[in-house]
Coordinates of C-alpha atoms in Angstrom, one line a residue:
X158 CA -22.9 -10.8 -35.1
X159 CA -24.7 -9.8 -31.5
X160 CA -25.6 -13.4 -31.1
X161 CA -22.5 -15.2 -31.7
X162 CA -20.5 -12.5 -29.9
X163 CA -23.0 -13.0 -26.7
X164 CA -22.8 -16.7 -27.1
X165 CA -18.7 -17.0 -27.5
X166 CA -18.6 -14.1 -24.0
X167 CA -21.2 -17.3 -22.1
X168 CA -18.8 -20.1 -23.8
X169 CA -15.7 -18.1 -22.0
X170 CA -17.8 -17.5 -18.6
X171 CA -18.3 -21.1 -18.3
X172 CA -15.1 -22.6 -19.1
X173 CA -13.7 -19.9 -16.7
X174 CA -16.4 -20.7 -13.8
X175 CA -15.8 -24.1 -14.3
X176 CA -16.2 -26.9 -11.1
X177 CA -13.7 -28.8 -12.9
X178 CA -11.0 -27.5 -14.5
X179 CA -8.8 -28.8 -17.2
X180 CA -5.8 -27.7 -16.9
X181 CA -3.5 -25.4 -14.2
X182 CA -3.8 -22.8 -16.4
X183 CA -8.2 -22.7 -16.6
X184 CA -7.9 -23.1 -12.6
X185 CA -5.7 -20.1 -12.4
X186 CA -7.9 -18.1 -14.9
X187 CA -10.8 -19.2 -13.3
X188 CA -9.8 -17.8 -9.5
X189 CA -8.8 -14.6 -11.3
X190 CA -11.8 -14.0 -13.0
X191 CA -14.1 -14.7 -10.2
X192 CA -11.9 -12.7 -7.9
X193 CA -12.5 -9.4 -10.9
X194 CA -16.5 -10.4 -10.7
X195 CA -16.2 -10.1 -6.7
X196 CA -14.0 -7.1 -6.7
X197 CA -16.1 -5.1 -9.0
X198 CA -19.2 -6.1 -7.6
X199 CA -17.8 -3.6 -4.4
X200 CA -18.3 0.4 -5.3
X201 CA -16.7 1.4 -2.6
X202 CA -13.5 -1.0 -3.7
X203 CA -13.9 0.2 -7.0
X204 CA -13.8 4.0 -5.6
X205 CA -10.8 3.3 -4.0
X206 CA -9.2 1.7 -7.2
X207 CA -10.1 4.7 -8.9
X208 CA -8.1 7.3 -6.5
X209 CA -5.3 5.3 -6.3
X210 CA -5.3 4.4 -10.0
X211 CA -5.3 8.1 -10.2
X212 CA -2.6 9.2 -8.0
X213 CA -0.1 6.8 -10.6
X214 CA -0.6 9.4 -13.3
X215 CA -0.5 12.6 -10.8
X216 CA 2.8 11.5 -9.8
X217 CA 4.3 10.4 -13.2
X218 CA 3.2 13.6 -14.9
X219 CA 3.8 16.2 -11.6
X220 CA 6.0 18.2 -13.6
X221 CA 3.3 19.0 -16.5
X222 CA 0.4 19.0 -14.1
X223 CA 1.4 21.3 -11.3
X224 CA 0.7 25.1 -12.2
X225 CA 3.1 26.7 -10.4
X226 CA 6.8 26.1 -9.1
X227 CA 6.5 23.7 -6.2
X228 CA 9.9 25.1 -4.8
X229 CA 9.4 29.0 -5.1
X230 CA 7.4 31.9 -4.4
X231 CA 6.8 35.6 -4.1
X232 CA 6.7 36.5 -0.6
X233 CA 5.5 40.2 -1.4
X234 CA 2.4 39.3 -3.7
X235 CA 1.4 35.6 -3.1
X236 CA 1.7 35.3 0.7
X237 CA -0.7 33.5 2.3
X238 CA -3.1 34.1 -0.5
X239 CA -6.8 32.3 0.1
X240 CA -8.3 29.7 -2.2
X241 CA -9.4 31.5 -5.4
X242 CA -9.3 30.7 -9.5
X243 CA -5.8 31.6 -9.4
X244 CA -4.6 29.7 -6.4
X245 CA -7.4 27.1 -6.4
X246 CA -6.1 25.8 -2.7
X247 CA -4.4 28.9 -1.6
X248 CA -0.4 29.5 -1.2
X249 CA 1.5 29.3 1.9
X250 CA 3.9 31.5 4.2
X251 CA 6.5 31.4 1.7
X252 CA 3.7 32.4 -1.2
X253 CA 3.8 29.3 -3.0
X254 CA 1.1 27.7 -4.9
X255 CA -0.2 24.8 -2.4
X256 CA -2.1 22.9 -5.2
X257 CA 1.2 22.6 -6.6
X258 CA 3.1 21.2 -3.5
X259 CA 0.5 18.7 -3.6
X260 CA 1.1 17.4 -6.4
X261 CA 4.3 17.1 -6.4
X262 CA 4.0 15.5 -3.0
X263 CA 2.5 12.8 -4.4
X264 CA 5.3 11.4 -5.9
X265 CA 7.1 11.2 -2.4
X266 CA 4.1 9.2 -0.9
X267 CA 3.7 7.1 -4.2
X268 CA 7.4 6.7 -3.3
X269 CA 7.3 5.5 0.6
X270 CA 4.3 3.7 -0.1
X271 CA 5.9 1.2 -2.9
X272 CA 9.5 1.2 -1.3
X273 CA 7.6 -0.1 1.9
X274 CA 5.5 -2.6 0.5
X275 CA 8.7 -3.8 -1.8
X276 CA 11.0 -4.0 1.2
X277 CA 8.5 -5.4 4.3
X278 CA 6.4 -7.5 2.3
X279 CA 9.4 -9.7 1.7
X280 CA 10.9 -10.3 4.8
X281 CA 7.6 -10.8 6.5
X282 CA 7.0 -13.6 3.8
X283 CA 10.0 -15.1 4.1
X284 CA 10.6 -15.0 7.6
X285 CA 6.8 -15.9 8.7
X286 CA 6.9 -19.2 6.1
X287 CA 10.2 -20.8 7.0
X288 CA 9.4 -20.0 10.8
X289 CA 5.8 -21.8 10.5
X290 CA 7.2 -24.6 8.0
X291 CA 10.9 -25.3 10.4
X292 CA 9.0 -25.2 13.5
X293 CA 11.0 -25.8 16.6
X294 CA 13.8 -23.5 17.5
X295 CA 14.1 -21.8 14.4
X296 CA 10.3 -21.3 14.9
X297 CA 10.8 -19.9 18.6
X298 CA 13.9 -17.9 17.7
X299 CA 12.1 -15.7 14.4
X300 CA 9.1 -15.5 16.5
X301 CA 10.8 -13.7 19.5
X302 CA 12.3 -11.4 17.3
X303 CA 9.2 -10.9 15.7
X304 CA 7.2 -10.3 19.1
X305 CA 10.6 -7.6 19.8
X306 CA 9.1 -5.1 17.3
X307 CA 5.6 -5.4 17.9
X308 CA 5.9 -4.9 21.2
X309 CA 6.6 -1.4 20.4
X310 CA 4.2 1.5 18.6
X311 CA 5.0 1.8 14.8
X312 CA 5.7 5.5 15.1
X313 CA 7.4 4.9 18.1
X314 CA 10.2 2.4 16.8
X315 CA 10.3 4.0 13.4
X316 CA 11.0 7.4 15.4
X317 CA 14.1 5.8 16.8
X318 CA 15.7 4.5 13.9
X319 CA 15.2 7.9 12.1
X320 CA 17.0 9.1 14.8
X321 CA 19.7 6.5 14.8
X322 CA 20.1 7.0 10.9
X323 CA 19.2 11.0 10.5
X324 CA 16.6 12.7 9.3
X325 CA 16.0 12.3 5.7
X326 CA 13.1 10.3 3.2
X327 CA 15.4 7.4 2.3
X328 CA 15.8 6.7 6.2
X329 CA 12.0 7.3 6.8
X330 CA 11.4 4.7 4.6
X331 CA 14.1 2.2 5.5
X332 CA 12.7 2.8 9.1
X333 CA 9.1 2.3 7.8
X334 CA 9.8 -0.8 6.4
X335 CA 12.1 -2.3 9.2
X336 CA 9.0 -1.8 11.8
X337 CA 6.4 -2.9 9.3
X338 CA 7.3 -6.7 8.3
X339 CA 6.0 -8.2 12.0
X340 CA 2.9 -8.1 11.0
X341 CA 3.6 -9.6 7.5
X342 CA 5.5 -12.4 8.8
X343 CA 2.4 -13.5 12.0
X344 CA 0.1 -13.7 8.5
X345 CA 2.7 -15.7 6.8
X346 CA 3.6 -18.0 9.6
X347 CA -0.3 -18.9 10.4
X348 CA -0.8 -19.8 7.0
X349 CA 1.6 -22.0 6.6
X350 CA 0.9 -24.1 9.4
X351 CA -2.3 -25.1 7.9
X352 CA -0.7 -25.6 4.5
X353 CA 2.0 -28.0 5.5
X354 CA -0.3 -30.0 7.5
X355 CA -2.3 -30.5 3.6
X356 CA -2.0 -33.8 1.1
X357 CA -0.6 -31.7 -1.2
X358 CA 2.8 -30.6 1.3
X359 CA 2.9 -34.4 2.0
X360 CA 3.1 -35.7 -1.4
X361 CA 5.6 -33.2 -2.5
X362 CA 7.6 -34.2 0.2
X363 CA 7.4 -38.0 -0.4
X364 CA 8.4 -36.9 -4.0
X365 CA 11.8 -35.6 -2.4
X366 CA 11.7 -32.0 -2.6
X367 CA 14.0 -30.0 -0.1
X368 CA 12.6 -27.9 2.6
X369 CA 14.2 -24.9 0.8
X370 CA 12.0 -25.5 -2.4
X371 CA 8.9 -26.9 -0.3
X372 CA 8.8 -23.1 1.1
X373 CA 9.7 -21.4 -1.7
X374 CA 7.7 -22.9 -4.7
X375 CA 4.8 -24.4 -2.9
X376 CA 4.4 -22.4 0.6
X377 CA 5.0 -19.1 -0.2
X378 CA 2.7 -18.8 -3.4
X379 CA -0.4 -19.8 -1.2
X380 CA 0.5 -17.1 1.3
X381 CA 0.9 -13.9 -0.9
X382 CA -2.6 -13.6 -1.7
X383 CA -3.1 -12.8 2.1
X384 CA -0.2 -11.0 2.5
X385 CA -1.0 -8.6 -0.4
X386 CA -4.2 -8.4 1.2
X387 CA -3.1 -6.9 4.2
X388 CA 0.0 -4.5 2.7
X389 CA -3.2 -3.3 1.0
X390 CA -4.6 -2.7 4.1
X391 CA -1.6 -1.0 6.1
X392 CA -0.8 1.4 3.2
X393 CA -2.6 3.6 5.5
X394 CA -0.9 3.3 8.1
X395 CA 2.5 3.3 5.8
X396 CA 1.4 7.1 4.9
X397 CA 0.7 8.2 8.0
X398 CA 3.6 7.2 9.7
X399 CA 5.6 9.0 6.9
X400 CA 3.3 12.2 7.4
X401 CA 4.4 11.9 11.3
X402 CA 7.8 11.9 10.5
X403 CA 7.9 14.5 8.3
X404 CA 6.0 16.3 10.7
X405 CA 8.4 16.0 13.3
X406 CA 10.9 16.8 11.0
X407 CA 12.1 13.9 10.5
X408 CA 11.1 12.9 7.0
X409 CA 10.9 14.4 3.7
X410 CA 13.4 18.0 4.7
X411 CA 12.3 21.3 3.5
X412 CA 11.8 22.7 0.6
X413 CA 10.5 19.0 -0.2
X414 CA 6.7 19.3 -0.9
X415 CA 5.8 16.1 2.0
X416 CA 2.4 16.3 2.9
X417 CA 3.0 15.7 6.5
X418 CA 5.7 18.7 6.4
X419 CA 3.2 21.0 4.7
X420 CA 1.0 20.1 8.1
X421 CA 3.8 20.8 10.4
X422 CA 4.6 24.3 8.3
X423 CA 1.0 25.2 8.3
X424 CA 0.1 24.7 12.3
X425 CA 1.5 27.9 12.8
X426 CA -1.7 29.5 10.2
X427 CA -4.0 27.1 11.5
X428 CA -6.9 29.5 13.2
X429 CA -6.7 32.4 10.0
X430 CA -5.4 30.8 7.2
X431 CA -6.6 27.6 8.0
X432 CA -6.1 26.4 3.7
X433 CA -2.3 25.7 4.5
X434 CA -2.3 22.8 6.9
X435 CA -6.2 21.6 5.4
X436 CA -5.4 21.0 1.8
X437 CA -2.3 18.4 3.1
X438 CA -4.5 17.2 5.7
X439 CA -7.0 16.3 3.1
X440 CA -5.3 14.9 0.6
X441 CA -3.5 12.2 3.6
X442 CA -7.0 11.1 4.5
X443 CA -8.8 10.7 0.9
X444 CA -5.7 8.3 0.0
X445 CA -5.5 6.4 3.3
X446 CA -9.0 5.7 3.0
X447 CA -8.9 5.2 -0.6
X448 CA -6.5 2.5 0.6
X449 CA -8.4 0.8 3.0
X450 CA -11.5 0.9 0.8
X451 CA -9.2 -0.9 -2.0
X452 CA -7.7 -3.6 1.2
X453 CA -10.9 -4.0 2.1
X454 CA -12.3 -5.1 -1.7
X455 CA -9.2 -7.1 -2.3
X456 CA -10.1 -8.8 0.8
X457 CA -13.2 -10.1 -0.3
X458 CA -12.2 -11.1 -3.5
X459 CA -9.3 -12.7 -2.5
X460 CA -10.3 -14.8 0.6
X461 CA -13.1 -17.2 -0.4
X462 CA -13.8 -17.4 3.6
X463 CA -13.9 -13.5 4.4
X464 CA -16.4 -13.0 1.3
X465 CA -18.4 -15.8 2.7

């Protein structure tokens, strides 16, 4: 039974590692699988899979998982309480259970995170292929717009449209995500102007498809790969931008449980009860870096060139 299960996992291995494939289908399977093998052949990559993969649940389940009330406290017996079994990270100036707050925080940064990455990724596709496939004006034109917002800081532009809109988390994120696509849409635009100059672009065009489908069924699908790659990447950046704003007060408003707010609130304990800004503190930089490790695995698993 060992032997013929063994031999049908090596008959599956090479069909999917095949040099020449079949079918669309075995191609696609193929890339897949060797991108898996790549991926999980990177611990670091895999570490950061694992925290993010873990923050899903944390945030699903926040209700059931956090101890205490996130909202509420008892300012005459749980004030500024250290870490102990009880309060395993301590409780803050208005005595309540920090663990807690950090776990239903969670949810607001699994929140930006995905509302960004739905919202940017998007409009930097779209607006980086047609700009690199039109070319000309329509090129120039998307390109100076683009140039507009990177000309100025992240924090910076986002800070002014928070301001323009109000304070708030469904502003912070619709700010996030309006200063976030640039970069999106330089990736997109400088991949597809080595795609259309391909074989491929030029028979699909002889065959009489429209520029409109040209970008969006042939274009576009070669370019996500990278693009995915590097929202991967700026998830990072995505959460510290939201912890600035909150920060600032511009974010998440109080009582919400925003990591970057919990920060701001705890500056004022910093030098005695230095457990009220450092729990939020660390918990932004174990899931930015968990972030970058997973960009950074994806990367290599996803760009034959970069693994090379």
């Amino acid at each position: 039974m060992n032997n013929t299960t063994l031999a049908k996992r090596e008959a599956l291995h090479d069909w999917l590692m095949s040099d020449r494939p079949l079918s669309r289908r075995q191609a696609a399977l193929g890339r897949a699988y060797n991108a898996c093998r790549t991926f999980s052949r990177n611990r670091l990559a895999m570490l950061g899979l694992l925290i993010v993969v873990a923050l899903v649940p944390v945030a699903l389940f926040a209700d059931l998982l956090a101890p205490y009330s996130a909202y509420t406290g008892d300012l005459r017996t749980t004030r500024l309480l250290p870490p102990s079994w009880v309060h395993w990270l301590g409780t803050d100036d208005q005595g309540r259970d920090i663990l807690s707050r950090l776990i239903q925080g969670s949810r607001i940064t699994l929140f930006v995170v995905v509302l960004v990455a739905v919202l940017a990724a998007p409009i930097g596709l779209v607006v980086g292929t047609v700009a690199g496939y039109a070319g000309g004006i329509v090129d120039a034109a998307l390109m100076r717009i683009t140039d507009i917002f990177l000309a100025f800081p992240r924090l910076i532009l986002a800070l002014a449209f928070v301001a323009a809109l109000g304070p708030g988390i469904e502003n912070a994120v619709i700010a996030i995500a309006i200063t976030s696509w640039p970069p999106y849409a330089r990736l997109a635009r400088a991949e597809t102007l080595t795609i259309r100059q391909t074989d491929y672009i030029a028979a699909v065009q002889l065959l009489g498809a429209s520029p409109w489908r040209i970008v969006l069924r042939h274009i576009m699908p070669l370019c996500v790969s990278s693009v995915i790659v590097r929202v991967t990447l700026d998830m990072a950046g995505i959460i510290l931008t939201a912890a600035g704003l909150g920060f600032l007060g511009l974010g998440a408003q109080p009582p919400m449980p925003e990591w970057g707010a919990m920060i701001a609130n705890g500056r004022l304990y910093v030098l005695d009860q230095w457990w009220v800004a450092a729990a939020p503190g660390a918990a932004i930089f174990i899931v930015s870096l968990a972030f970058n490790l997973l960009g950074d695995g994806l990367r290599d698993a996803l760009d034959p060139k970069a693994a090379k």
